[in-house]
Amino acid sequence: MSEQTDAKALNLFLAAVPVNRIRDQLEMRSTSSVQAAIQRALKAAQAGKNPDSARRIEIERLDSLYRQLYPAALQGDMKAVDECLKISEQRLRLIDAPTKAQDGLLQSYEHTVSELKEQGALEKQDEALVQSGRMIAAQIDYAVTHGTGQEVTKALYLVPHLMNVLNTLGATPQARQQVQDVAGRQRKQAEPVDELAEFRRRKFASG
């Protein structure tokens, strides 16, 4: 699989294109192949990068830009004022990024997956589905941590996709209720029928 195909798969995934459509569009063999391609693209994009170092460098760059614009902002240059405010907002997001990452959606998702594994509710063939949810949660966390208001809003459109994954895994209240309902019907069907009791029930019900 070429690096170009991997990059295309990642870009499509980040655009909220379903994995099966990515598979068909890029003529890949399976959804597992798509997941592997996305993982390779992410790994390649992060190669040699240290998140903490990159964050500190970006903060220094923002500080440098701010120092250049600040004198003009003090003189009433409204464009400079606007740029200073944007830089301050971005700087605060970068400073706050580690805290948000620790309390992010991905952490909760991983906890849910761990609980499902302990309950024996996951099969080996569920790994692609689990990984899909993991990547969606990671993308939402990244946007919330690093993105602007519009970028965060776009990322939140991925939440229904994540909910679909959780629902399929049986990790939502609705999914658990459905499982309980099915189990209840199966138990009821498996119970032996007392013909006399059934006759009396019907007789008194009709009377």
PDB file of C-alpha atoms in Angstrom:
ATOM      1  CA  MET A   1       0.000   0.000   0.000  1.00  0.00           C
ATOM      2  CA  SER A   2       1.508   3.348  -1.044  1.00  0.00           C
ATOM      3  CA  GLU A   3       1.992   6.309   1.272  1.00  0.00           C
ATOM      4  CA  GLN A   4      -0.231   8.329  -1.048  1.00  0.00           C
ATOM      5  CA  THR A   5      -3.100   5.875  -0.606  1.00  0.00           C
ATOM      6  CA  ASP A   6      -2.576   5.900   3.159  1.00  0.00           C
ATOM      7  CA  ALA A   7      -2.752   9.696   3.168  1.00  0.00           C
ATOM      8  CA  LYS A   8      -5.933   9.659   1.082  1.00  0.00           C
ATOM      9  CA  ALA A   9      -7.522   7.176   3.479  1.00  0.00           C
ATOM     10  CA  LEU A  10      -6.668   9.401   6.438  1.00  0.00           C
ATOM     11  CA  ASN A  11      -8.007  12.540   4.748  1.00  0.00           C
ATOM     12  CA  LEU A  12     -11.271  10.815   3.881  1.00  0.00           C
ATOM     13  CA  PHE A  13     -11.619   9.504   7.412  1.00  0.00           C
ATOM     14  CA  LEU A  14     -11.017  12.964   8.870  1.00  0.00           C
ATOM     15  CA  ALA A  15     -13.747  14.214   6.543  1.00  0.00           C
ATOM     16  CA  ALA A  16     -16.135  11.759   8.285  1.00  0.00           C
ATOM     17  CA  VAL A  17     -16.392   9.419   5.292  1.00  0.00           C
ATOM     18  CA  PRO A  18     -17.483   5.942   6.519  1.00  0.00           C
ATOM     19  CA  VAL A  19     -14.793   3.281   6.484  1.00  0.00           C
ATOM     20  CA  ASN A  20     -16.678   1.053   4.051  1.00  0.00           C
ATOM     21  CA  ARG A  21     -16.988   3.940   1.587  1.00  0.00           C
ATOM     22  CA  ILE A  22     -13.266   4.663   1.908  1.00  0.00           C
ATOM     23  CA  ARG A  23     -12.624   1.004   1.128  1.00  0.00           C
ATOM     24  CA  ASP A  24     -14.751   1.177  -2.016  1.00  0.00           C
ATOM     25  CA  GLN A  25     -13.489   4.568  -3.154  1.00  0.00           C
ATOM     26  CA  LEU A  26      -9.824   3.616  -2.824  1.00  0.00           C
ATOM     27  CA  GLU A  27     -10.462   0.040  -4.017  1.00  0.00           C
ATOM     28  CA  MET A  28      -9.010  -1.489  -0.876  1.00  0.00           C
ATOM     29  CA  ARG A  29      -9.568  -5.107   0.104  1.00  0.00           C
ATOM     30  CA  SER A  30     -11.357  -4.654   3.412  1.00  0.00           C
ATOM     31  CA  THR A  31     -12.231  -2.218   6.169  1.00  0.00           C
ATOM     32  CA  SER A  32      -9.314  -3.658   8.141  1.00  0.00           C
ATOM     33  CA  SER A  33      -7.009  -2.569   5.316  1.00  0.00           C
ATOM     34  CA  VAL A  34      -8.479   0.920   5.564  1.00  0.00           C
ATOM     35  CA  GLN A  35      -7.869   1.023   9.319  1.00  0.00           C
ATOM     36  CA  ALA A  36      -4.284  -0.122   8.838  1.00  0.00           C
ATOM     37  CA  ALA A  37      -3.714   2.541   6.169  1.00  0.00           C
ATOM     38  CA  ILE A  38      -5.069   5.263   8.451  1.00  0.00           C
ATOM     39  CA  GLN A  39      -2.832   4.109  11.279  1.00  0.00           C
ATOM     40  CA  ARG A  40       0.225   4.172   9.007  1.00  0.00           C
ATOM     41  CA  ALA A  41      -0.638   7.682   7.810  1.00  0.00           C
ATOM     42  CA  LEU A  42      -1.051   8.934  11.368  1.00  0.00           C
ATOM     43  CA  LYS A  43       2.231   7.353  12.399  1.00  0.00           C
ATOM     44  CA  ALA A  44       4.021   8.887   9.412  1.00  0.00           C
ATOM     45  CA  ALA A  45       2.565  12.313  10.147  1.00  0.00           C
ATOM     46  CA  GLN A  46       3.794  12.173  13.742  1.00  0.00           C
ATOM     47  CA  ALA A  47       7.207  10.659  13.005  1.00  0.00           C
ATOM     48  CA  GLY A  48       9.958  12.485  14.855  1.00  0.00           C
ATOM     49  CA  LYS A  49       7.529  14.846  16.549  1.00  0.00           C
ATOM     50  CA  ASN A  50       7.285  15.365  20.275  1.00  0.00           C
ATOM     51  CA  PRO A  51       3.899  16.890  21.186  1.00  0.00           C
ATOM     52  CA  ASP A  52       5.200  18.783  24.219  1.00  0.00           C
ATOM     53  CA  SER A  53       8.170  20.230  22.350  1.00  0.00           C
ATOM     54  CA  ALA A  54       6.003  21.195  19.389  1.00  0.00           C
ATOM     55  CA  ARG A  55       3.528  22.893  21.720  1.00  0.00           C
ATOM     56  CA  ARG A  56       6.249  24.930  23.433  1.00  0.00           C
ATOM     57  CA  ILE A  57       7.692  25.984  20.071  1.00  0.00           C
ATOM     58  CA  GLU A  58       4.272  27.121  18.867  1.00  0.00           C
ATOM     59  CA  ILE A  59       3.732  29.113  22.058  1.00  0.00           C
ATOM     60  CA  GLU A  60       7.068  30.872  21.533  1.00  0.00           C
ATOM     61  CA  ARG A  61       6.115  31.674  17.947  1.00  0.00           C
ATOM     62  CA  LEU A  62       2.798  33.105  19.074  1.00  0.00           C
ATOM     63  CA  ASP A  63       4.537  35.176  21.749  1.00  0.00           C
ATOM     64  CA  SER A  64       6.890  36.596  19.121  1.00  0.00           C
ATOM     65  CA  LEU A  65       4.006  37.540  16.836  1.00  0.00           C
ATOM     66  CA  TYR A  66       2.118  39.070  19.748  1.00  0.00           C
ATOM     67  CA  ARG A  67       5.081  41.258  20.719  1.00  0.00           C
ATOM     68  CA  GLN A  68       5.282  42.598  17.169  1.00  0.00           C
ATOM     69  CA  LEU A  69       1.580  43.434  16.976  1.00  0.00           C
ATOM     70  CA  TYR A  70       1.011  44.691  20.511  1.00  0.00           C
ATOM     71  CA  PRO A  71       2.454  48.232  20.064  1.00  0.00           C
ATOM     72  CA  ALA A  72       0.157  48.835  17.090  1.00  0.00           C
ATOM     73  CA  ALA A  73      -2.797  47.496  19.068  1.00  0.00           C
ATOM     74  CA  LEU A  74      -2.056  49.972  21.864  1.00  0.00           C
ATOM     75  CA  GLN A  75      -2.145  52.775  19.283  1.00  0.00           C
ATOM     76  CA  GLY A  76      -5.691  51.828  18.336  1.00  0.00           C
ATOM     77  CA  ASP A  77      -5.016  49.762  15.214  1.00  0.00           C
ATOM     78  CA  MET A  78      -8.160  47.619  15.255  1.00  0.00           C
ATOM     79  CA  LYS A  79      -6.723  45.026  12.908  1.00  0.00           C
ATOM     80  CA  ALA A  80      -3.764  44.595  15.255  1.00  0.00           C
ATOM     81  CA  VAL A  81      -6.155  44.395  18.217  1.00  0.00           C
ATOM     82  CA  ASP A  82      -8.092  41.633  16.480  1.00  0.00           C
ATOM     83  CA  GLU A  83      -4.926  39.710  15.662  1.00  0.00           C
ATOM     84  CA  CYS A  84      -3.671  40.039  19.246  1.00  0.00           C
ATOM     85  CA  LEU A  85      -6.940  38.642  20.568  1.00  0.00           C
ATOM     86  CA  LYS A  86      -6.741  35.687  18.181  1.00  0.00           C
ATOM     87  CA  ILE A  87      -3.147  34.995  19.186  1.00  0.00           C
ATOM     88  CA  SER A  88      -4.071  35.143  22.877  1.00  0.00           C
ATOM     89  CA  GLU A  89      -6.926  32.705  22.323  1.00  0.00           C
ATOM     90  CA  GLN A  90      -4.701  30.268  20.449  1.00  0.00           C
ATOM     91  CA  ARG A  91      -1.971  30.594  23.071  1.00  0.00           C
ATOM     92  CA  LEU A  92      -4.387  29.763  25.893  1.00  0.00           C
ATOM     93  CA  ARG A  93      -5.624  26.705  24.002  1.00  0.00           C
ATOM     94  CA  LEU A  94      -2.080  25.416  23.625  1.00  0.00           C
ATOM     95  CA  ILE A  95      -1.287  26.013  27.294  1.00  0.00           C
ATOM     96  CA  ASP A  96      -4.475  24.221  28.334  1.00  0.00           C
ATOM     97  CA  ALA A  97      -3.988  21.338  25.879  1.00  0.00           C
ATOM     98  CA  PRO A  98      -2.397  18.777  28.256  1.00  0.00           C
ATOM     99  CA  THR A  99      -5.226  19.128  30.796  1.00  0.00           C
ATOM    100  CA  LYS A 100      -7.889  18.684  28.134  1.00  0.00           C
ATOM    101  CA  ALA A 101      -6.083  15.678  26.692  1.00  0.00           C
ATOM    102  CA  GLN A 102      -6.030  13.955  30.086  1.00  0.00           C
ATOM    103  CA  ASP A 103      -9.783  14.384  30.519  1.00  0.00           C
ATOM    104  CA  GLY A 104     -10.686  13.745  26.897  1.00  0.00           C
ATOM    105  CA  LEU A 105     -13.245  11.592  25.179  1.00  0.00           C
ATOM    106  CA  LEU A 106     -10.659   9.013  24.150  1.00  0.00           C
ATOM    107  CA  GLN A 107      -9.878   8.233  27.778  1.00  0.00           C
ATOM    108  CA  SER A 108     -13.547   7.526  28.475  1.00  0.00           C
ATOM    109  CA  TYR A 109     -13.788   5.438  25.317  1.00  0.00           C
ATOM    110  CA  GLU A 110     -10.802   3.312  26.339  1.00  0.00           C
ATOM    111  CA  HIS A 111     -12.369   2.786  29.766  1.00  0.00           C
ATOM    112  CA  THR A 112     -15.585   1.609  28.104  1.00  0.00           C
ATOM    113  CA  VAL A 113     -13.675  -0.803  25.858  1.00  0.00           C
ATOM    114  CA  SER A 114     -11.795  -2.186  28.866  1.00  0.00           C
ATOM    115  CA  GLU A 115     -15.080  -2.798  30.682  1.00  0.00           C
ATOM    116  CA  LEU A 116     -16.518  -4.590  27.653  1.00  0.00           C
ATOM    117  CA  LYS A 117     -13.428  -6.799  27.430  1.00  0.00           C
ATOM    118  CA  GLU A 118     -13.663  -7.692  31.114  1.00  0.00           C
ATOM    119  CA  GLN A 119     -17.293  -8.676  30.591  1.00  0.00           C
ATOM    120  CA  GLY A 120     -16.328 -10.874  27.645  1.00  0.00           C
ATOM    121  CA  ALA A 121     -18.556  -8.795  25.381  1.00  0.00           C
ATOM    122  CA  LEU A 122     -15.938  -8.283  22.656  1.00  0.00           C
ATOM    123  CA  GLU A 123     -14.780 -10.766  20.052  1.00  0.00           C
ATOM    124  CA  LYS A 124     -11.529 -10.703  18.107  1.00  0.00           C
ATOM    125  CA  GLN A 125     -13.390  -9.708  14.954  1.00  0.00           C
ATOM    126  CA  ASP A 126     -14.661  -6.577  16.728  1.00  0.00           C
ATOM    127  CA  GLU A 127     -11.183  -5.021  16.667  1.00  0.00           C
ATOM    128  CA  ALA A 128     -11.769  -3.017  13.474  1.00  0.00           C
ATOM    129  CA  LEU A 129     -14.968  -1.573  14.924  1.00  0.00           C
ATOM    130  CA  VAL A 130     -13.242  -0.778  18.220  1.00  0.00           C
ATOM    131  CA  GLN A 131     -10.399   0.923  16.372  1.00  0.00           C
ATOM    132  CA  SER A 132     -12.855   2.996  14.337  1.00  0.00           C
ATOM    133  CA  GLY A 133     -14.355   4.349  17.540  1.00  0.00           C
ATOM    134  CA  ARG A 134     -10.905   4.982  18.975  1.00  0.00           C
ATOM    135  CA  MET A 135      -9.886   7.072  15.972  1.00  0.00           C
ATOM    136  CA  ILE A 136     -13.111   9.064  15.998  1.00  0.00           C
ATOM    137  CA  ALA A 137     -12.702   9.834  19.707  1.00  0.00           C
ATOM    138  CA  ALA A 138      -9.069  10.845  19.152  1.00  0.00           C
ATOM    139  CA  GLN A 139     -10.038  13.177  16.308  1.00  0.00           C
ATOM    140  CA  ILE A 140     -12.708  14.856  18.433  1.00  0.00           C
ATOM    141  CA  ASP A 141     -10.246  15.284  21.300  1.00  0.00           C
ATOM    142  CA  TYR A 142      -7.665  16.803  18.980  1.00  0.00           C
ATOM    143  CA  ALA A 143     -10.129  19.329  17.574  1.00  0.00           C
ATOM    144  CA  VAL A 144     -11.445  20.279  21.012  1.00  0.00           C
ATOM    145  CA  THR A 145      -7.903  20.680  22.325  1.00  0.00           C
ATOM    146  CA  HIS A 146      -6.301  22.489  19.395  1.00  0.00           C
ATOM    147  CA  GLY A 147      -9.056  23.766  17.132  1.00  0.00           C
ATOM    148  CA  THR A 148     -10.955  26.998  16.781  1.00  0.00           C
ATOM    149  CA  GLY A 149     -14.678  27.302  17.416  1.00  0.00           C
ATOM    150  CA  GLN A 150     -15.630  26.290  13.882  1.00  0.00           C
ATOM    151  CA  GLU A 151     -13.191  23.381  13.850  1.00  0.00           C
ATOM    152  CA  VAL A 152     -14.578  22.130  17.153  1.00  0.00           C
ATOM    153  CA  THR A 153     -18.112  22.348  15.782  1.00  0.00           C
ATOM    154  CA  LYS A 154     -17.125  20.312  12.725  1.00  0.00           C
ATOM    155  CA  ALA A 155     -15.454  17.696  14.903  1.00  0.00           C
ATOM    156  CA  LEU A 156     -18.592  17.354  17.006  1.00  0.00           C
ATOM    157  CA  TYR A 157     -20.390  16.165  13.879  1.00  0.00           C
ATOM    158  CA  LEU A 158     -18.348  12.989  14.388  1.00  0.00           C
ATOM    159  CA  VAL A 159     -20.142  12.273  17.672  1.00  0.00           C
ATOM    160  CA  PRO A 160     -23.066  10.430  15.987  1.00  0.00           C
ATOM    161  CA  HIS A 161     -20.517   8.178  14.261  1.00  0.00           C
ATOM    162  CA  LEU A 162     -18.954   7.416  17.636  1.00  0.00           C
ATOM    163  CA  MET A 163     -22.381   6.741  19.123  1.00  0.00           C
ATOM    164  CA  ASN A 164     -23.077   4.288  16.296  1.00  0.00           C
ATOM    165  CA  VAL A 165     -19.886   2.431  17.180  1.00  0.00           C
ATOM    166  CA  LEU A 166     -20.779   2.348  20.876  1.00  0.00           C
ATOM    167  CA  ASN A 167     -24.318   1.251  20.091  1.00  0.00           C
ATOM    168  CA  THR A 168     -23.042  -1.596  17.912  1.00  0.00           C
ATOM    169  CA  LEU A 169     -20.686  -2.657  20.702  1.00  0.00           C
ATOM    170  CA  GLY A 170     -23.605  -2.666  23.140  1.00  0.00           C
ATOM    171  CA  ALA A 171     -22.134   0.180  25.175  1.00  0.00           C
ATOM    172  CA  THR A 172     -25.117   2.542  25.311  1.00  0.00           C
ATOM    173  CA  PRO A 173     -28.233   2.406  27.518  1.00  0.00           C
ATOM    174  CA  GLN A 174     -30.383   1.842  24.428  1.00  0.00           C
ATOM    175  CA  ALA A 175     -28.245  -1.075  23.248  1.00  0.00           C
ATOM    176  CA  ARG A 176     -28.247  -2.667  26.699  1.00  0.00           C
ATOM    177  CA  GLN A 177     -32.031  -2.360  26.904  1.00  0.00           C
ATOM    178  CA  GLN A 178     -32.382  -4.060  23.535  1.00  0.00           C
ATOM    179  CA  VAL A 179     -30.185  -6.923  24.719  1.00  0.00           C
ATOM    180  CA  GLN A 180     -32.263  -7.282  27.883  1.00  0.00           C
ATOM    181  CA  ASP A 181     -35.490  -7.274  25.872  1.00  0.00           C
ATOM    182  CA  VAL A 182     -34.220  -9.992  23.545  1.00  0.00           C
ATOM    183  CA  ALA A 183     -32.980 -12.068  26.474  1.00  0.00           C
ATOM    184  CA  GLY A 184     -36.342 -11.689  28.201  1.00  0.00           C
ATOM    185  CA  ARG A 185     -38.236 -12.882  25.131  1.00  0.00           C
ATOM    186  CA  GLN A 186     -35.920 -15.852  24.754  1.00  0.00           C
ATOM    187  CA  ARG A 187     -36.404 -16.848  28.390  1.00  0.00           C
ATOM    188  CA  LYS A 188     -40.146 -16.544  28.031  1.00  0.00           C
ATOM    189  CA  GLN A 189     -40.155 -18.729  24.930  1.00  0.00           C
ATOM    190  CA  ALA A 190     -37.994 -21.309  26.677  1.00  0.00           C
ATOM    191  CA  GLU A 191     -40.312 -21.637  29.691  1.00  0.00           C
ATOM    192  CA  PRO A 192     -42.434 -24.836  29.726  1.00  0.00           C
ATOM    193  CA  VAL A 193     -46.127 -24.233  29.161  1.00  0.00           C
ATOM    194  CA  ASP A 194     -48.540 -25.367  31.869  1.00  0.00           C
ATOM    195  CA  GLU A 195     -51.586 -26.229  29.769  1.00  0.00           C
ATOM    196  CA  LEU A 196     -54.018 -25.996  32.700  1.00  0.00           C
ATOM    197  CA  ALA A 197     -52.661 -22.633  33.806  1.00  0.00           C
ATOM    198  CA  GLU A 198     -52.776 -21.374  30.246  1.00  0.00           C
ATOM    199  CA  PHE A 199     -56.391 -22.580  29.890  1.00  0.00           C
ATOM    200  CA  ARG A 200     -57.401 -20.793  33.089  1.00  0.00           C
ATOM    201  CA  ARG A 201     -55.590 -17.627  32.044  1.00  0.00           C
ATOM    202  CA  ARG A 202     -57.427 -17.520  28.738  1.00  0.00           C
ATOM    203  CA  LYS A 203     -60.779 -18.390  30.320  1.00  0.00           C
ATOM    204  CA  PHE A 204     -60.628 -15.705  32.974  1.00  0.00           C
ATOM    205  CA  ALA A 205     -59.220 -13.202  30.511  1.00  0.00           C
ATOM    206  CA  SER A 206     -62.143 -13.774  28.149  1.00  0.00           C
ATOM    207  CA  GLY A 207     -64.651 -13.689  30.986  1.00  0.00           C
TER     208      GLY A 207
END
